Amino acid sequence: MDLTRRQLMWAGGAFAATTLLTACGGTDAEPAGSASGGTATPRRGGTLRVGALGRAAAITRDPHGSQANESDYLILSLIYDTLTVPGDKPNTEPRLAASWTPSADLRTWRFKLAKGAKFHDGSALTAADVVYSLRRLRGTPAGASRLPGIQAKNITADGDDTVVLVSDYANAELPLLTRLTTFVVPDGTTDKDMAKAPGTGPFKLDWFRGGNARLVRNDGWYGGNVYLDAIEVKIFENPQALANALLAGQIDLASNVGAVAARTAKGRSDIQTVRRPNDMAMPIVMRTADGPFADPKVREALRLAVDRKAMVDQVLSGYGSVANDVLGTGDPAYAKSLPQRTRDLAKARQLLGEVGFDTSRTYELFTTEDISGLAEAATLFATQVREAGVKVKVVKQESATFWDKTWLKGDLYSTYWGTNDSVVFFASKTMVSGSATNEAGWKSTEFDAAYQKAIGTADAAERIKFLQQLQKIEYDSSGYLLWGMADGIDLARPAVHGLPTLPGYGRVQLEKTWLAS
Amino acid sequence: MAGELTSMTTAPAGPDPTAERGRSARHAVPAVLRRVGVVLVNRTALLFTLLALVFIGVELLPGDAAHATSERGESAADLAQRRALLGLDKPVLERFWDWMSGLPTGNLGTSAHGERVTDLISTAFPNTLLLGATALLLTAVLSLALGSWAALRPGRRLDRTVTAASTAVFAVPEFVVAVALVLVLALWTGWLPAVTLTGADGTPSSWTMLVLPVLALTVPQTGWNTRIVRAALADEARAPHVETAVLDGLSPLRVLTRHVLPGAMPTIATGLATSSGVLLGGAVVVETIFNYPGVGAVLASAVADRDTPVIAGVTALAGAVISCVLLLADLTRDAVTGERR
């Protein structure tokens, strides 16, 4: 494997570019944040050239397939609509589903489809199309994790404009699951024709070739005004090339390009940096089921040994925020009341002493270079906890090896997750006793009970109470050390306005974007 | 993963079992044909072995394509379903035969993400060939010119400078050259595009986008080949017939073109042929830096995904091309050697 060398090389190249560009850069002033739209009036017209990351061999045209490429995902979500989309507050907003109502037991959800929605070929959208698409999605290997608790047979149509989903259990956050993975294609579209299937989205496909695509405005879109005439999506293998393309003026927007590129572009008055807070969690996982970190006091000690501010400043170049060991920081119900953990080496040493933690041993911390900053975070963490007397050696694994051998099994390793706008999402995926991907091997009956109540309570105020309870338990005793949240970073030319500012899935919604002349 | 491609694609460039026999062959037409036939059979067998090794090699790597394309949160049952969909539940030899049996019909299988492998590499491979061939041609011209130029002034300052510079340049890895080129020729001066963008036909949208990737590949290889040319010319210059020519009072240029170069040609051709393998290997790095839509990038990400049909497809094509280049080099050597005998 030459992976390390390759990645080292990007780091080297990025470093060289950064130093040199900073040296010859003009003013240090950040350009006015026009991302939010400002006061200017949106203008119709223009072609937006977007660069997005993706690997040539991982290209896929299937809206329900496994989409590893940002570029494919961007293209698909401009062509196809999902039932719901991410929002700010609340975190789920209507799209193809104009509204939704749960039954009293929170198991049956009725989604009313948007009026006037039609496919790019002119045919009207009906509930049958949605049912077909969701069932197809559910039938893929990823289906069970994308639509958890909803069996294919429990996805049905009620008339032409209502889709009914019945969950195996009460689930107050079910509409959240229908955000941006539930791409809708016409009823009966075969696998063979999937790449040509029309969507109902704000843009229709002009051409696709080798991961690159051109999309033109869908003038009949039911969802409101679309300003851009066209969007050209260009696939990029590495973030540095993506940043270079933007710096050289070959593209207008570098989507989700990361902190390293942002640093490169700093000091360039002709580049705007769009920060999307709470985009990526990069927790350190401590195994709770057995091993050296099974004692809650040891985990507490490590949480106190880390210098969160330094991690955010150095690993994320400041493009992020300090976190408090609770996953789901973007959730409107995120527990801001929990006291922020700060560094306390004395307390950490004391806790380790109390349980007789073996400080003569060296512990291995496994990590990957899957996303930028992940391995760097592990290295800095190792340096920091050494000051509390814990010797940690960082072991970098090649991606496939890591996911095969270390993930879900290791005593100490780092992972990363997007979708930080739901506390329940993380609870269901990674912390309830029965979850398939309980990363830390954590089992807490108290937590499970709080989770059941949180997803089974319809009353909003009551629900928040349980959610707070859930987060308190997680904060006190889970296997997660979440030191910070990385911002999602897009770089754009000044003429680009109305870019999305939401974290995670929010990044691909470009229908409100416009270009100043 | 650059190493992956280099090791795989340069494998046919190793000791050539047919080389010795080739030297004694007369260059009559039937002999040439027979020789081509033998080489083709040998190379096909080699390629077959290579592809089998690719399948086994990927099998031995930790993780598999089902794992690499899964989403977090998928259960063991989901993974098993994914494995079955990708045919990974079958023994590796059976998968190898399945894949091989599609070859005659041009079916290279399906990627782990459900795309046809031929679709993935049908435009990428010609793009890489264009990049590699241009770089090889440029390397040939430059190294011949530089090497000859230096050889015409043996031992003088120019000769020493060319020799030292070519060594230095060869020692610089492609990615350093590439990053420097981008900085100077694209980001600072704005003379050339920093990256390659492609249009609806899958090829670079402007020829200017080829310049930097080609240069990044050409510069180190020119260093290497200039040294070979210079050394080959020096060897040949010591031959008695060259000495005679010099004593006859022919001009240095005439001596070089008519008496020295022909004898040095076999060595030079072999050097360039070896470069073709290295160029394809270097393409992985260069394509990624310049976002060039070639097959190197496809291969690198396929290895990360343990996507055997894609890896095997690229290997088969790259192996076939390199075999052809090596065959050409062999034939050149034969032709020249034969003529001189």
XYZ file of N, CA and C in Angstrom, chain B residues 179-312:
402
model
N 3.622 19.715 -8.365
C 3.215 20.808 -7.480
C 3.926 22.100 -7.872
N 5.205 22.000 -8.201
C 5.954 23.182 -8.613
C 5.376 23.767 -9.905
N 5.057 22.892 -10.850
C 4.488 23.352 -12.116
C 3.170 24.095 -11.899
N 2.312 23.510 -11.043
C 1.015 24.144 -10.779
C 1.233 25.533 -10.177
N 2.117 25.585 -9.195
C 2.341 26.859 -8.517
C 2.832 27.931 -9.485
N 3.849 27.574 -10.245
C 4.490 28.591 -11.083
C 3.682 28.893 -12.347
N 3.310 27.857 -13.072
C 2.703 28.082 -14.383
C 1.190 28.291 -14.346
N 0.556 27.938 -13.205
C -0.894 28.123 -13.157
C -1.292 29.171 -12.117
N -0.926 28.937 -10.862
C -1.451 29.808 -9.816
C -0.757 31.177 -9.777
N 0.545 31.234 -10.030
C 1.232 32.526 -9.986
C 1.039 33.328 -11.256
N 1.344 32.674 -12.370
C 1.342 33.421 -13.621
C -0.009 33.365 -14.332
N -0.773 32.325 -14.036
C -2.062 32.177 -14.703
C -1.935 31.809 -16.169
N -0.769 31.342 -16.596
C -0.556 31.025 -18.007
C -1.330 29.793 -18.448
N -1.394 28.802 -17.558
C -2.022 27.537 -17.946
C -3.067 27.142 -16.908
N -4.040 26.328 -17.317
C -5.045 25.868 -16.349
C -4.391 24.996 -15.256
N -4.858 25.143 -14.018
C -4.274 24.400 -12.898
C -4.713 22.941 -12.893
N -5.922 22.704 -13.343
C -6.435 21.328 -13.350
C -7.085 21.041 -14.696
N -7.339 19.772 -14.950
C -8.014 19.371 -16.174
C -9.505 19.237 -15.905
N -10.301 19.904 -16.700
C -11.745 19.728 -16.610
C -12.191 19.031 -17.893
N -13.250 18.225 -17.771
C -13.663 17.477 -18.950
C -15.052 17.879 -19.393
N -15.305 17.712 -20.649
C -16.597 18.058 -21.215
C -17.475 16.846 -21.410
N -18.510 17.005 -22.205
C -19.502 15.957 -22.393
C -18.911 14.699 -23.024
N -17.805 14.855 -23.762
C -17.238 13.679 -24.413
C -16.203 12.974 -23.527
N -15.993 13.472 -22.316
C -15.103 12.793 -21.374
C -13.630 13.093 -21.590
N -13.303 13.908 -22.585
C -11.897 14.250 -22.816
C -11.624 15.658 -22.277
N -10.351 16.008 -22.056
C -10.034 17.347 -21.562
C -10.662 18.414 -22.450
N -11.239 19.456 -21.822
C -11.971 20.426 -22.640
C -11.054 21.341 -23.442
N -9.757 21.359 -23.129
C -8.839 22.167 -23.939
C -7.464 21.514 -23.935
N -6.753 21.669 -25.058
C -5.441 21.024 -25.143
C -4.470 21.633 -24.120
N -4.706 22.868 -23.708
C -3.796 23.510 -22.749
C -3.776 22.736 -21.426
N -4.850 22.008 -21.161
C -4.925 21.245 -19.920
C -3.997 20.038 -19.931
N -3.496 19.706 -21.112
C -2.578 18.561 -21.214
C -1.146 18.966 -20.875
N -0.858 20.260 -21.012
C 0.531 20.704 -20.930
C 1.177 20.363 -19.580
N 0.547 20.772 -18.501
C 1.174 20.537 -17.198
C 1.296 19.051 -16.846
N 0.241 18.249 -17.011
C 0.414 16.820 -16.715
C 1.510 16.168 -17.563
N 1.562 16.520 -18.830
C 2.586 15.949 -19.701
C 3.972 16.356 -19.205
N 4.130 17.635 -18.866
C 5.429 18.096 -18.382
C 5.835 17.375 -17.093
N 4.861 17.206 -16.194
C 5.167 16.570 -14.905
C 5.679 15.150 -15.112
N 5.174 14.490 -16.158
C 5.639 13.131 -16.446
C 6.942 13.152 -17.232
N 7.054 14.127 -18.119
C 8.197 14.172 -19.029
C 9.495 14.533 -18.320
N 9.424 15.510 -17.440
C 10.653 16.021 -16.831
C 11.492 14.926 -16.156
N 10.924 14.148 -15.204
C 11.771 13.111 -14.579
C 12.248 12.055 -15.575
N 11.358 11.664 -16.496
C 11.730 10.613 -17.447
C 12.784 11.098 -18.443
N 12.736 12.388 -18.767
C 13.772 12.932 -19.644
C 15.124 12.853 -18.941
N 15.119 13.118 -17.654
C 16.354 13.009 -16.880
C 16.942 11.609 -17.009
N 16.107 10.642 -16.815
C 16.506 9.230 -16.851
C 17.032 8.844 -18.232
N 16.252 9.191 -19.266
C 16.611 8.767 -20.606
C 17.809 9.530 -21.176
N 17.966 10.789 -20.751
C 19.137 11.537 -21.213
C 20.407 10.832 -20.756
N 20.372 10.351 -19.546
C 21.529 9.625 -19.020
C 21.795 8.364 -19.848
N 20.724 7.667 -20.174
C 20.880 6.438 -20.964
C 21.446 6.766 -22.346
N 20.867 7.791 -22.971
C 21.329 8.182 -24.308
C 22.806 8.561 -24.248
N 23.144 9.410 -23.272
C 24.525 9.874 -23.154
C 25.485 8.684 -22.967
N 25.116 7.746 -22.090
C 25.978 6.602 -21.797
C 26.093 5.689 -23.023
N 24.956 5.467 -23.698
C 24.968 4.600 -24.872
C 25.832 5.194 -25.976
N 25.720 6.510 -26.140
C 26.529 7.181 -27.162
C 28.014 7.084 -26.812
N 28.323 7.232 -25.529
C 29.723 7.168 -25.098
C 30.301 5.779 -25.376
N 29.489 4.742 -25.068
C 29.933 3.359 -25.336
C 30.237 3.163 -26.808
N 29.258 3.601 -27.623
C 29.350 3.383 -29.055
C 30.512 4.178 -29.663
N 30.805 5.337 -29.050
C 31.857 6.208 -29.589
C 33.225 5.536 -29.531
N 33.319 4.555 -28.631
C 34.605 3.861 -28.492
C 34.783 2.746 -29.525
N 33.722 2.461 -30.290
C 33.791 1.364 -31.279
C 34.769 1.713 -32.390
N 35.448 0.683 -32.937
C 36.474 0.930 -33.953
C 35.943 1.664 -35.189
N 34.718 1.294 -35.622
C 34.231 1.922 -36.852
C 33.996 3.424 -36.663
N 33.663 3.815 -35.417
C 33.465 5.238 -35.151
C 34.807 5.959 -35.205
N 35.800 5.277 -34.606
C 37.136 5.855 -34.623
C 37.597 6.088 -36.073
N 37.326 5.082 -36.909
C 37.679 5.203 -38.319
C 36.998 6.414 -38.937
N 35.715 6.535 -38.649
C 34.952 7.644 -39.212
C 35.534 8.977 -38.784
N 35.918 9.063 -37.503
C 36.489 10.308 -36.989
C 37.806 10.589 -37.697
N 38.634 9.501 -37.853
C 39.935 9.668 -38.491
C 39.780 10.060 -39.971
N 38.615 9.609 -40.560
C 38.362 9.980 -41.949
C 38.056 11.463 -42.091
N 37.873 12.125 -40.959
C 37.658 13.565 -40.998
C 36.209 13.969 -41.205
N 35.264 13.019 -40.914
C 33.851 13.382 -41.025
C 33.488 14.373 -39.914
N 32.466 15.179 -40.169
C 32.068 16.172 -39.167
C 31.461 15.443 -37.959
N 31.647 16.012 -36.757
C 31.142 15.359 -35.546
C 29.659 15.030 -35.657
N 28.882 15.928 -36.261
C 27.445 15.700 -36.374
C 27.163 14.482 -37.256
N 27.919 14.386 -38.339
C 27.734 13.265 -39.250
C 28.154 11.955 -38.575
N 29.253 12.024 -37.844
C 29.695 10.833 -37.100
C 28.602 10.399 -36.139
N 28.038 11.384 -35.471
C 27.008 11.088 -34.472
C 25.780 10.446 -35.118
N 25.266 11.079 -36.170
C 24.005 10.592 -36.733
C 24.184 9.316 -37.548
N 25.319 9.177 -38.234
C 25.465 8.041 -39.117
C 26.196 6.861 -38.487
N 27.039 7.127 -37.539
C 27.880 6.040 -37.036
C 27.652 5.693 -35.575
N 27.347 6.704 -34.752
C 27.200 6.431 -33.312
C 25.757 6.074 -32.948
N 24.840 6.948 -33.349
C 23.435 6.756 -32.968
C 22.864 5.385 -33.356
N 23.070 4.922 -34.593
C 22.481 3.620 -34.947
C 22.897 2.507 -33.989
N 24.140 2.493 -33.606
C 24.606 1.443 -32.712
C 24.043 1.593 -31.306
N 23.771 2.847 -30.925
C 23.265 3.091 -29.564
C 21.757 2.871 -29.486
N 21.120 2.783 -30.658
C 19.648 2.728 -30.712
C 19.006 1.621 -29.861
N 19.515 0.371 -29.928
C 18.860 -0.681 -29.134
C 18.785 -0.326 -27.653
N 19.874 0.185 -27.094
C 19.889 0.568 -25.683
C 18.878 1.676 -25.428
N 18.876 2.666 -26.333
C 17.971 3.803 -26.151
C 16.513 3.343 -26.221
N 16.217 2.468 -27.188
C 14.844 1.970 -27.332
C 14.409 1.213 -26.088
N 15.305 0.415 -25.526
C 14.962 -0.327 -24.311
C 14.693 0.643 -23.164
N 15.531 1.669 -23.076
C 15.331 2.681 -22.032
C 13.971 3.330 -22.141
N 13.588 3.703 -23.342
C 12.291 4.351 -23.553
C 11.146 3.385 -23.283
N 11.340 2.130 -23.667
C 10.291 1.133 -23.420
C 10.063 0.962 -21.925
N 11.149 0.935 -21.179
C 11.029 0.829 -19.727
C 10.285 2.049 -19.197
N 10.587 3.195 -19.781
C 9.915 4.429 -19.363
C 8.407 4.349 -19.519
N 7.951 3.614 -20.556
C 6.507 3.568 -20.778
C 5.789 2.967 -19.572
N 6.413 1.953 -18.955
C 5.832 1.378 -17.749
C 5.838 2.371 -16.607
N 6.963 3.028 -16.440
C 7.088 4.005 -15.352
C 6.133 5.178 -15.576
N 5.959 5.559 -16.851
C 5.042 6.663 -17.155
C 3.618 6.317 -16.741
N 3.202 5.094 -17.026
C 1.847 4.691 -16.623
C 1.728 4.672 -15.109
N 2.806 4.238 -14.437
C 2.809 4.249 -12.972
C 2.725 5.668 -12.451
N 3.538 6.543 -13.040
C 3.540 7.937 -12.614
C 2.230 8.631 -12.912
N 1.501 8.099 -13.894
C 0.230 8.710 -14.270
C -0.744 8.715 -13.091
N -0.678 7.706 -12.233
C -1.579 7.658 -11.075
C -1.424 8.933 -10.260
N -0.172 9.270 -9.987
C 0.121 10.437 -9.164
C -0.252 11.725 -9.903
N 0.235 11.819 -11.127
C 0.039 13.046 -11.892
C -1.441 13.289 -12.195
N -2.159 12.228 -12.532
C -3.578 12.385 -12.833
C -4.334 12.909 -11.624
N -3.942 12.446 -10.444
C -4.651 12.891 -9.253
C -4.353 14.358 -8.954
N -3.097 14.743 -9.114
C -2.734 16.131 -8.826
C -3.412 17.103 -9.785
N -3.487 16.725 -11.062
C -4.068 17.621 -12.056
C -5.523 17.308 -12.347
N -6.094 16.375 -11.592
C -7.474 15.967 -11.822
C -7.673 15.500 -13.261
N -6.638 14.893 -13.811
C -6.710 14.427 -15.189
C -7.568 13.166 -15.257
N -8.561 13.118 -16.174
C -9.531 12.013 -16.162
C -8.985 10.723 -16.768
N -7.966 10.159 -16.144
C -7.331 8.972 -16.707
C -7.584 7.719 -15.889
N -6.953 6.654 -16.324
C -7.219 5.347 -15.744
C -6.427 5.139 -14.444
N -5.374 5.922 -14.257
C -4.589 5.826 -13.025
C -5.443 6.119 -11.807
N -6.235 7.170 -11.925
C -7.115 7.547 -10.818
C -8.156 6.450 -10.576
N -8.645 5.867 -11.669
C -9.625 4.778 -11.543
C -9.002 3.617 -10.769
N -7.773 3.273 -11.141
C -7.112 2.132 -10.512
C -6.866 2.387 -9.026
N -6.377 3.587 -8.713
C -6.065 3.894 -7.317
C -7.306 3.741 -6.445
N -8.434 4.283 -6.901
C -9.616 4.191 -6.042
C -10.200 2.788 -6.051
N -9.981 2.054 -7.129
C -10.484 0.677 -7.169
C -9.732 -0.195 -6.158
N -8.436 0.049 -6.004
C -7.672 -0.726 -5.030
C -8.187 -0.427 -3.620
N -8.450 0.848 -3.357
C -8.970 1.222 -2.042
C -10.297 0.527 -1.763
N -11.090 0.327 -2.812
C -12.397 -0.316 -2.658
C -12.339 -1.833 -2.802
N -11.164 -2.400 -3.045
C -11.016 -3.840 -3.286
C -11.908 -4.276 -4.437
N -12.020 -3.393 -5.427
C -12.947 -3.609 -6.520
C -12.253 -4.413 -7.632
N -12.200 -5.735 -7.451
C -11.400 -6.594 -8.322
C -11.696 -6.464 -9.820
N -12.977 -6.454 -10.251
C -13.206 -6.356 -11.701
C -12.585 -5.096 -12.297
N -12.638 -3.991 -11.563
C -12.070 -2.743 -12.081
C -10.542 -2.845 -12.135
N -9.952 -3.343 -11.058
C -8.483 -3.481 -11.017
C -8.019 -4.387 -12.152
N -8.719 -5.511 -12.315
C -8.322 -6.472 -13.347
C -8.498 -5.873 -14.741
